[in-house]
C-alpha cells in the first residue's frame, strides 16, 4: 500500500510540475492596445481607420500580409516586385483586386515611414496599402496573425518583407489552391526543400553557418528516420514548414488564425498543426528563393528555442490546455 501511495504521489507531483511548467513557459498572446485596433490608409493621406475583421465578407480578391521588423532597407525592393506582379495581374483580369497589409512589428527604424513614402511615390497606381503599426514587438507570428485577422481577401497570403521568395511564384500557389480546395478550405505552402543541398544555399552561407544549418536540419526534421522533432512533435508530411510564403483560402484563415497562440518565428508549426487538426487540405509547392542580407535569425539560439517551443506546443494540445475551436470567432475590431 505504501508503494502505491508513493507512486501516486510521485505521479501527481510530476503532473503538477508539468502543468506548472506549461503554464509558466507557454506563450500567451497579448490583447491589442487601443491604437492597434486601427490602421493607417496610405492611399488616403494616412487616414486612421478601424480595422475590419477576417469574419467580415471578403471585399478584395487577395490580401497580402507583410510582417515587418526593422525592414526599412529591404521593404522597398520587395514592394516594388510585389506591385509589379499584382498590377500586371490586375490588368489581365479586371475583376482582380488586392490589398497589402504591412504589419510593423514595433520597428526601431523608419519602416513605417518608408512604407508611407513608397505608397506616396506610387499614387498613380492607386495602391491599396494599409499599415498596421504594433506599439510593442510581438514576433513574426504575432504580426502575421494580427494582419490575417484584419484581412479582407478571398485569399490571404503571408509573405516576408525581405523579398527572398520570388513574388511571381504566387501563381504556383494559386494554381495549387485551385486544385486542392475542398469546401472552401485549402492551404498552399511555399517550399525551399529542393534547395537545401544546392548551390543556392551553400554559396550564400559561411562554412560554419552551413554546417549548423545542416545539423539543425538533421536534428529538427529527419522525416525519413522518424526521429526529427518536427515529425515527432509537430507536422508530418511537410518538408519546409518555415518558408514565409503561404496562401490560405479565407475560410481556412478564419479557422486557423483566431486559434493561434505562438507569436515567435516557429508560429508556422502551430499554424499548420491547426490546419491538420481541422483536416484542411495542404499542399507544398516548390518556390524560387535566394538569400537576402540582413537576416535576423540566430541559427544556434533559434534552433534551441524551436525545439523548446515545439515541445510546448505539442504538450499543450495533447493535455488539452490549448484547443482548436472550430466555432471560434472574433468581433470586428
mmCIF file of C-alpha atoms in Angstrom:
data_model
loop_
_atom_site.group_PDB
_atom_site.id
_atom_site.type_symbol
_atom_site.label_atom_id
_atom_site.label_comp_id
_atom_site.label_asym_id
_atom_site.label_seq_id
_atom_site.Cartn_x
_atom_site.Cartn_y
_atom_site.Cartn_z
ATOM 1 C CA UNK A 1 0.000 0.000 0.000
ATOM 2 C CA UNK A 2 2.834 2.379 0.866
ATOM 3 C CA UNK A 3 4.429 1.793 -2.543
ATOM 4 C CA UNK A 4 1.163 2.559 -4.313
ATOM 5 C CA UNK A 5 0.687 5.761 -2.311
ATOM 6 C CA UNK A 6 4.256 6.862 -3.021
ATOM 7 C CA UNK A 7 3.841 6.056 -6.717
ATOM 8 C CA UNK A 8 0.592 8.010 -6.953
ATOM 9 C CA UNK A 9 2.148 10.898 -5.057
ATOM 10 C CA UNK A 10 5.127 10.938 -7.423
ATOM 11 C CA UNK A 11 2.855 10.847 -10.467
ATOM 12 C CA UNK A 12 0.726 13.643 -9.064
ATOM 13 C CA UNK A 13 3.838 15.697 -8.334
ATOM 14 C CA UNK A 14 5.123 15.067 -11.856
ATOM 15 C CA UNK A 15 1.799 16.037 -13.408
ATOM 16 C CA UNK A 16 1.638 19.200 -11.296
ATOM 17 C CA UNK A 17 5.209 20.057 -12.253
ATOM 18 C CA UNK A 18 4.495 19.592 -15.985
ATOM 19 C CA UNK A 19 1.337 21.666 -15.677
ATOM 20 C CA UNK A 20 3.229 24.393 -13.833
ATOM 21 C CA UNK A 21 5.999 24.453 -16.431
ATOM 22 C CA UNK A 22 3.488 24.693 -19.277
ATOM 23 C CA UNK A 23 1.563 27.495 -17.585
ATOM 24 C CA UNK A 24 4.769 29.404 -16.832
ATOM 25 C CA UNK A 25 6.584 28.981 -20.164
ATOM 26 C CA UNK A 26 3.750 28.761 -22.711
ATOM 27 C CA UNK A 27 3.168 31.887 -24.794
ATOM 28 C CA UNK A 28 0.028 33.926 -24.177
ATOM 29 C CA UNK A 29 -0.769 36.429 -26.955
ATOM 30 C CA UNK A 30 -1.324 39.892 -25.568
ATOM 31 C CA UNK A 31 -4.502 41.760 -26.390
ATOM 32 C CA UNK A 32 -4.230 44.594 -28.934
ATOM 33 C CA UNK A 33 -3.820 48.048 -27.497
ATOM 34 C CA UNK A 34 -6.405 50.667 -28.372
ATOM 35 C CA UNK A 35 -4.152 52.123 -31.080
ATOM 36 C CA UNK A 36 -3.589 48.649 -32.552
ATOM 37 C CA UNK A 37 -7.302 48.389 -33.314
ATOM 38 C CA UNK A 38 -6.742 50.901 -36.101
ATOM 39 C CA UNK A 39 -4.702 51.023 -39.288
ATOM 40 C CA UNK A 40 -3.480 53.878 -41.453
ATOM 41 C CA UNK A 41 -4.595 54.062 -45.072
ATOM 42 C CA UNK A 42 -1.582 55.088 -47.117
ATOM 43 C CA UNK A 43 -3.800 55.798 -50.120
ATOM 44 C CA UNK A 44 -5.861 58.377 -48.229
ATOM 45 C CA UNK A 45 -3.181 60.545 -46.631
ATOM 46 C CA UNK A 46 -2.512 58.074 -43.815
ATOM 47 C CA UNK A 47 -6.083 58.364 -42.568
ATOM 48 C CA UNK A 48 -6.642 56.393 -39.356
ATOM 49 C CA UNK A 49 -9.414 53.801 -39.689
ATOM 50 C CA UNK A 50 -10.915 50.979 -37.667
ATOM 51 C CA UNK A 51 -9.615 47.522 -38.585
ATOM 52 C CA UNK A 52 -12.007 45.179 -40.385
ATOM 53 C CA UNK A 53 -12.375 41.526 -39.355
ATOM 54 C CA UNK A 54 -11.450 38.271 -41.064
ATOM 55 C CA UNK A 55 -15.081 37.258 -40.363
ATOM 56 C CA UNK A 56 -16.482 40.085 -42.491
ATOM 57 C CA UNK A 57 -17.407 39.229 -46.057
ATOM 58 C CA UNK A 58 -14.463 39.337 -48.459
ATOM 59 C CA UNK A 59 -14.208 42.610 -50.371
ATOM 60 C CA UNK A 60 -10.982 42.073 -52.370
ATOM 61 C CA UNK A 61 -9.550 39.103 -54.236
ATOM 62 C CA UNK A 62 -6.230 38.909 -52.396
ATOM 63 C CA UNK A 63 -4.796 40.159 -49.118
ATOM 64 C CA UNK A 64 -1.003 40.247 -48.822
ATOM 65 C CA UNK A 65 0.121 40.298 -45.198
ATOM 66 C CA UNK A 66 3.699 41.534 -44.799
ATOM 67 C CA UNK A 67 5.218 41.284 -41.303
ATOM 68 C CA UNK A 68 7.996 43.853 -40.973
ATOM 69 C CA UNK A 69 10.511 44.452 -38.190
ATOM 70 C CA UNK A 70 13.309 46.930 -38.942
ATOM 71 C CA UNK A 71 12.800 46.433 -42.689
ATOM 72 C CA UNK A 72 13.358 49.979 -43.946
ATOM 73 C CA UNK A 73 16.167 48.835 -46.249
ATOM 74 C CA UNK A 74 14.654 45.663 -47.717
ATOM 75 C CA UNK A 75 10.955 46.576 -47.842
ATOM 76 C CA UNK A 76 11.013 48.926 -50.896
ATOM 77 C CA UNK A 77 12.611 46.297 -53.144
ATOM 78 C CA UNK A 78 10.114 43.674 -52.042
ATOM 79 C CA UNK A 79 7.164 46.040 -52.523
ATOM 80 C CA UNK A 80 8.355 47.020 -55.999
ATOM 81 C CA UNK A 81 8.400 43.390 -57.171
ATOM 82 C CA UNK A 82 5.070 42.720 -55.468
ATOM 83 C CA UNK A 83 3.323 45.710 -57.017
ATOM 84 C CA UNK A 84 4.662 44.953 -60.492
ATOM 85 C CA UNK A 85 3.251 41.433 -60.375
ATOM 86 C CA UNK A 86 -0.107 42.388 -58.852
ATOM 87 C CA UNK A 87 -0.644 45.349 -61.186
ATOM 88 C CA UNK A 88 0.052 43.101 -64.179
ATOM 89 C CA UNK A 89 -2.432 40.573 -62.822
ATOM 90 C CA UNK A 90 -4.952 43.380 -62.375
ATOM 91 C CA UNK A 91 -4.518 44.488 -65.990
ATOM 92 C CA UNK A 92 -5.086 40.942 -67.177
ATOM 93 C CA UNK A 93 -8.155 40.447 -65.012
ATOM 94 C CA UNK A 94 -10.338 43.491 -64.411
ATOM 95 C CA UNK A 95 -12.134 41.700 -61.583
ATOM 96 C CA UNK A 96 -8.937 41.124 -59.618
ATOM 97 C CA UNK A 97 -8.394 43.417 -56.630
ATOM 98 C CA UNK A 98 -5.868 43.320 -53.832
ATOM 99 C CA UNK A 99 -4.680 44.948 -50.644
ATOM 100 C CA UNK A 100 -1.270 44.978 -48.993
ATOM 101 C CA UNK A 101 -1.269 44.971 -45.197
ATOM 102 C CA UNK A 102 2.125 45.910 -43.778
ATOM 103 C CA UNK A 103 2.266 44.971 -40.113
ATOM 104 C CA UNK A 104 5.073 46.916 -38.486
ATOM 105 C CA UNK A 105 6.159 44.828 -35.510
ATOM 106 C CA UNK A 106 7.385 47.618 -33.253
ATOM 107 C CA UNK A 107 10.298 48.543 -35.524
ATOM 108 C CA UNK A 108 13.140 50.673 -34.208
ATOM 109 C CA UNK A 109 13.946 52.168 -37.602
ATOM 110 C CA UNK A 110 11.899 54.040 -40.221
ATOM 111 C CA UNK A 111 9.935 51.070 -41.569
ATOM 112 C CA UNK A 112 6.545 52.789 -41.212
ATOM 113 C CA UNK A 113 7.733 55.998 -42.874
ATOM 114 C CA UNK A 114 9.367 54.029 -45.691
ATOM 115 C CA UNK A 115 6.061 52.240 -46.324
ATOM 116 C CA UNK A 116 4.186 55.554 -46.420
ATOM 117 C CA UNK A 117 6.771 57.081 -48.750
ATOM 118 C CA UNK A 118 6.536 54.100 -51.085
ATOM 119 C CA UNK A 119 2.761 54.427 -51.347
ATOM 120 C CA UNK A 120 3.039 58.191 -51.832
ATOM 121 C CA UNK A 121 5.512 57.664 -54.660
ATOM 122 C CA UNK A 122 3.108 55.321 -56.474
ATOM 123 C CA UNK A 123 -0.144 57.280 -56.199
ATOM 124 C CA UNK A 124 -0.787 56.914 -59.922
ATOM 125 C CA UNK A 125 -1.244 53.162 -59.422
ATOM 126 C CA UNK A 126 -3.988 53.671 -56.828
ATOM 127 C CA UNK A 127 -2.374 51.230 -54.416
ATOM 128 C CA UNK A 128 -4.359 49.827 -51.512
ATOM 129 C CA UNK A 129 -1.669 49.754 -48.820
ATOM 130 C CA UNK A 130 -2.727 49.552 -45.198
ATOM 131 C CA UNK A 131 -0.245 49.960 -42.368
ATOM 132 C CA UNK A 132 -0.882 48.377 -39.006
ATOM 133 C CA UNK A 133 1.718 49.634 -36.530
ATOM 134 C CA UNK A 134 2.115 47.479 -33.418
ATOM 135 C CA UNK A 135 3.168 49.511 -30.417
ATOM 136 C CA UNK A 136 5.227 46.674 -28.958
ATOM 137 C CA UNK A 137 7.071 43.863 -30.732
ATOM 138 C CA UNK A 138 5.117 40.606 -30.828
ATOM 139 C CA UNK A 139 7.294 38.490 -33.102
ATOM 140 C CA UNK A 140 6.753 37.451 -36.704
ATOM 141 C CA UNK A 141 3.912 35.080 -35.841
ATOM 142 C CA UNK A 142 2.068 37.728 -33.888
ATOM 143 C CA UNK A 143 2.448 40.233 -36.704
ATOM 144 C CA UNK A 144 1.169 37.754 -39.305
ATOM 145 C CA UNK A 145 -1.768 36.797 -37.092
ATOM 146 C CA UNK A 146 -2.799 40.413 -36.495
ATOM 147 C CA UNK A 147 -2.619 41.086 -40.227
ATOM 148 C CA UNK A 148 -4.655 37.980 -41.064
ATOM 149 C CA UNK A 149 -7.347 38.885 -38.536
ATOM 150 C CA UNK A 150 -7.837 42.179 -40.400
ATOM 151 C CA UNK A 151 -7.655 40.775 -43.945
ATOM 152 C CA UNK A 152 -10.425 41.372 -46.494
ATOM 153 C CA UNK A 153 -9.267 38.965 -49.189
ATOM 154 C CA UNK A 154 -10.931 35.902 -50.639
ATOM 155 C CA UNK A 155 -7.418 34.504 -50.376
ATOM 156 C CA UNK A 156 -4.818 35.592 -47.838
ATOM 157 C CA UNK A 157 -1.081 35.460 -48.455
ATOM 158 C CA UNK A 158 1.653 35.760 -45.861
ATOM 159 C CA UNK A 159 4.875 36.982 -47.455
ATOM 160 C CA UNK A 160 8.173 38.059 -45.914
ATOM 161 C CA UNK A 161 9.351 41.644 -46.239
ATOM 162 C CA UNK A 162 12.869 40.658 -47.307
ATOM 163 C CA UNK A 163 11.856 39.633 -50.841
ATOM 164 C CA UNK A 164 13.759 36.331 -50.608
ATOM 165 C CA UNK A 165 10.951 34.467 -52.367
ATOM 166 C CA UNK A 166 10.143 35.442 -55.943
ATOM 167 C CA UNK A 167 6.692 37.008 -55.686
ATOM 168 C CA UNK A 168 5.644 35.789 -59.125
ATOM 169 C CA UNK A 169 5.617 32.282 -57.618
ATOM 170 C CA UNK A 170 2.281 33.318 -56.137
ATOM 171 C CA UNK A 171 0.804 31.953 -59.361
ATOM 172 C CA UNK A 172 2.086 28.484 -58.425
ATOM 173 C CA UNK A 173 0.383 28.701 -55.034
ATOM 174 C CA UNK A 174 -2.857 29.910 -56.597
ATOM 175 C CA UNK A 175 -2.835 27.093 -59.140
ATOM 176 C CA UNK A 176 -2.291 24.561 -56.351
ATOM 177 C CA UNK A 177 -5.087 26.095 -54.273
ATOM 178 C CA UNK A 178 -7.463 25.920 -57.253
ATOM 179 C CA UNK A 179 -6.965 22.147 -57.330
ATOM 180 C CA UNK A 180 -6.810 21.206 -53.648
ATOM 181 C CA UNK A 181 -9.500 23.471 -52.159
ATOM 182 C CA UNK A 182 -12.343 21.470 -50.621
ATOM 183 C CA UNK A 183 -15.456 23.003 -49.066
ATOM 184 C CA UNK A 184 -13.754 26.395 -49.177
ATOM 185 C CA UNK A 185 -10.693 25.149 -47.302
ATOM 186 C CA UNK A 186 -7.110 24.927 -48.532
ATOM 187 C CA UNK A 187 -3.542 25.995 -47.762
ATOM 188 C CA UNK A 188 -0.697 26.187 -50.307
ATOM 189 C CA UNK A 189 2.729 26.209 -48.656
ATOM 190 C CA UNK A 190 5.795 27.578 -50.410
ATOM 191 C CA UNK A 191 8.736 25.189 -50.080
ATOM 192 C CA UNK A 192 12.513 25.548 -50.367
ATOM 193 C CA UNK A 193 13.195 21.897 -49.546
ATOM 194 C CA UNK A 194 14.512 21.287 -53.059
ATOM 195 C CA UNK A 195 17.230 23.917 -52.464
ATOM 196 C CA UNK A 196 18.726 22.707 -49.160
ATOM 197 C CA UNK A 197 21.670 20.861 -50.728
ATOM 198 C CA UNK A 198 22.060 23.110 -53.729
ATOM 199 C CA UNK A 199 24.486 25.905 -54.503
ATOM 200 C CA UNK A 200 21.641 28.366 -53.837
ATOM 201 C CA UNK A 201 22.035 27.698 -50.112
ATOM 202 C CA UNK A 202 25.663 26.654 -49.800
ATOM 203 C CA UNK A 203 27.008 29.615 -51.747
ATOM 204 C CA UNK A 204 25.388 32.248 -49.554
ATOM 205 C CA UNK A 205 26.347 30.888 -46.147
ATOM 206 C CA UNK A 206 29.679 30.858 -44.434
ATOM 207 C CA UNK A 207 31.198 27.453 -43.691
ATOM 208 C CA UNK A 208 30.205 27.367 -40.014
ATOM 209 C CA UNK A 209 26.702 28.617 -40.706
ATOM 210 C CA UNK A 210 26.259 25.998 -43.388
ATOM 211 C CA UNK A 211 27.237 23.159 -41.050
ATOM 212 C CA UNK A 212 24.934 24.469 -38.317
ATOM 213 C CA UNK A 213 22.164 24.646 -40.907
ATOM 214 C CA UNK A 214 22.805 21.047 -41.938
ATOM 215 C CA UNK A 215 22.982 19.898 -38.312
ATOM 216 C CA UNK A 216 19.822 21.743 -37.400
ATOM 217 C CA UNK A 217 18.002 20.325 -40.424
ATOM 218 C CA UNK A 218 19.066 16.824 -39.423
ATOM 219 C CA UNK A 219 18.173 17.247 -35.742
ATOM 220 C CA UNK A 220 14.925 19.125 -36.111
ATOM 221 C CA UNK A 221 13.343 17.402 -39.114
ATOM 222 C CA UNK A 222 14.672 13.960 -40.169
ATOM 223 C CA UNK A 223 11.329 12.828 -41.641
ATOM 224 C CA UNK A 224 12.793 9.666 -43.157
ATOM 225 C CA UNK A 225 14.050 8.251 -39.855
ATOM 226 C CA UNK A 226 11.030 9.358 -37.794
ATOM 227 C CA UNK A 227 13.472 10.978 -35.354
ATOM 228 C CA UNK A 228 13.080 14.650 -36.226
ATOM 229 C CA UNK A 229 11.431 16.862 -33.631
ATOM 230 C CA UNK A 230 9.125 18.383 -36.246
ATOM 231 C CA UNK A 231 7.987 14.888 -37.234
ATOM 232 C CA UNK A 232 7.580 13.604 -33.663
ATOM 233 C CA UNK A 233 6.179 16.742 -32.008
ATOM 234 C CA UNK A 234 4.707 18.795 -34.800
ATOM 235 C CA UNK A 235 4.000 18.486 -38.504
ATOM 236 C CA UNK A 236 4.207 15.405 -40.690
ATOM 237 C CA UNK A 237 4.189 15.394 -44.459
ATOM 238 C CA UNK A 238 5.579 18.915 -44.952
ATOM 239 C CA UNK A 239 9.288 19.268 -45.703
ATOM 240 C CA UNK A 240 9.614 23.051 -45.298
ATOM 241 C CA UNK A 241 7.390 24.398 -42.548
ATOM 242 C CA UNK A 242 9.227 27.716 -42.165
ATOM 243 C CA UNK A 243 9.024 29.267 -45.636
ATOM 244 C CA UNK A 244 7.415 32.697 -45.274
ATOM 245 C CA UNK A 245 5.240 32.305 -48.361
ATOM 246 C CA UNK A 246 1.882 30.661 -47.619
ATOM 247 C CA UNK A 247 -1.530 31.143 -49.229
ATOM 248 C CA UNK A 248 -4.808 30.484 -47.397
ATOM 249 C CA UNK A 249 -8.412 30.496 -48.501
ATOM 250 C CA UNK A 250 -10.439 32.940 -46.446
ATOM 251 C CA UNK A 251 -12.351 30.101 -44.801
ATOM 252 C CA UNK A 252 -9.090 28.452 -43.738
ATOM 253 C CA UNK A 253 -7.712 31.738 -42.378
ATOM 254 C CA UNK A 254 -10.927 32.095 -40.342
ATOM 255 C CA UNK A 255 -10.352 28.619 -38.874
ATOM 256 C CA UNK A 256 -6.644 28.948 -38.158
ATOM 257 C CA UNK A 257 -5.639 32.413 -37.021
ATOM 258 C CA UNK A 258 -8.199 33.107 -34.249
ATOM 259 C CA UNK A 259 -6.855 29.902 -32.622
ATOM 260 C CA UNK A 260 -3.175 30.868 -32.699
ATOM 261 C CA UNK A 261 -1.082 31.063 -29.528
ATOM 262 C CA UNK A 262 2.539 31.207 -30.726
ATOM 263 C CA UNK A 263 3.830 34.617 -31.816
ATOM 264 C CA UNK A 264 7.521 33.992 -32.472
ATOM 265 C CA UNK A 265 9.072 32.620 -35.661
ATOM 266 C CA UNK A 266 8.076 28.988 -35.029
ATOM 267 C CA UNK A 267 4.412 30.016 -35.324
ATOM 268 C CA UNK A 268 4.308 28.279 -38.738
ATOM 269 C CA UNK A 269 4.326 24.927 -36.916
ATOM 270 C CA UNK A 270 1.222 25.732 -34.882
ATOM 271 C CA UNK A 271 -0.450 27.290 -37.908
ATOM 272 C CA UNK A 272 -0.024 24.103 -39.966
ATOM 273 C CA UNK A 273 -0.845 21.901 -36.973
ATOM 274 C CA UNK A 274 -4.186 23.678 -36.567
ATOM 275 C CA UNK A 275 -4.820 23.219 -40.298
ATOM 276 C CA UNK A 276 -4.166 19.479 -39.955
ATOM 277 C CA UNK A 277 -6.424 19.249 -36.880
ATOM 278 C CA UNK A 278 -9.142 20.927 -38.975
ATOM 279 C CA UNK A 279 -8.383 18.400 -41.757
ATOM 280 C CA UNK A 280 -7.724 21.309 -44.111
ATOM 281 C CA UNK A 281 -6.066 20.204 -47.371
ATOM 282 C CA UNK A 282 -2.420 21.338 -47.521
ATOM 283 C CA UNK A 283 -0.039 21.176 -50.458
ATOM 284 C CA UNK A 284 3.645 22.057 -50.594
ATOM 285 C CA UNK A 285 4.728 23.983 -53.686
ATOM 286 C CA UNK A 286 8.355 24.477 -54.711
ATOM 287 C CA UNK A 287 9.273 28.155 -54.999
ATOM 288 C CA UNK A 288 12.331 30.148 -56.005
ATOM 289 C CA UNK A 289 14.323 31.551 -53.110
ATOM 290 C CA UNK A 290 17.575 33.412 -52.644
ATOM 291 C CA UNK A 291 19.419 34.738 -49.619
ATOM 292 C CA UNK A 292 18.959 38.420 -48.783
ATOM 293 C CA UNK A 293 21.416 40.208 -46.500
ATOM 294 C CA UNK A 294 20.035 41.387 -43.190
ATOM 295 C CA UNK A 295 18.613 38.164 -41.733
ATOM 296 C CA UNK A 296 17.773 38.423 -38.013
ATOM 297 C CA UNK A 297 17.889 34.662 -37.365
ATOM 298 C CA UNK A 298 20.439 33.310 -34.915
ATOM 299 C CA UNK A 299 20.854 29.751 -36.176
ATOM 300 C CA UNK A 300 22.118 28.220 -32.939
ATOM 301 C CA UNK A 301 19.828 30.004 -30.450
ATOM 302 C CA UNK A 302 16.767 29.849 -32.668
ATOM 303 C CA UNK A 303 17.244 26.095 -33.235
ATOM 304 C CA UNK A 304 17.276 25.562 -29.459
ATOM 305 C CA UNK A 305 14.245 27.807 -28.997
ATOM 306 C CA UNK A 306 12.475 25.979 -31.824
ATOM 307 C CA UNK A 307 12.989 22.616 -30.088
ATOM 308 C CA UNK A 308 11.676 24.028 -26.789
ATOM 309 C CA UNK A 309 8.645 25.664 -28.381
ATOM 310 C CA UNK A 310 7.826 22.520 -30.361
ATOM 311 C CA UNK A 311 7.617 20.580 -27.110
ATOM 312 C CA UNK A 312 5.437 23.264 -25.510
ATOM 313 C CA UNK A 313 3.086 23.340 -28.494
ATOM 314 C CA UNK A 314 2.628 19.576 -28.608
ATOM 315 C CA UNK A 315 2.171 19.146 -24.843
ATOM 316 C CA UNK A 316 -0.389 21.956 -24.672
ATOM 317 C CA UNK A 317 -2.502 20.310 -27.366
ATOM 318 C CA UNK A 318 -2.059 16.767 -26.018
ATOM 319 C CA UNK A 319 -3.049 17.797 -22.489
ATOM 320 C CA UNK A 320 -5.954 19.927 -23.707
ATOM 321 C CA UNK A 321 -4.618 23.226 -22.381
ATOM 322 C CA UNK A 322 -4.853 24.558 -25.921
ATOM 323 C CA UNK A 323 -7.819 23.581 -28.037
ATOM 324 C CA UNK A 324 -8.874 24.217 -31.607
ATOM 325 C CA UNK A 325 -12.340 25.722 -31.511
ATOM 326 C CA UNK A 326 -13.960 25.319 -34.926
ATOM 327 C CA UNK A 327 -16.647 27.802 -33.942
ATOM 328 C CA UNK A 328 -14.296 30.417 -32.535
ATOM 329 C CA UNK A 329 -14.916 33.902 -33.870
ATOM 330 C CA UNK A 330 -13.630 37.362 -33.194
ATOM 331 C CA UNK A 331 -15.578 40.569 -33.220
ATOM 332 C CA UNK A 332 -14.820 43.107 -35.874
ATOM 333 C CA UNK A 333 -12.221 45.282 -34.194
#
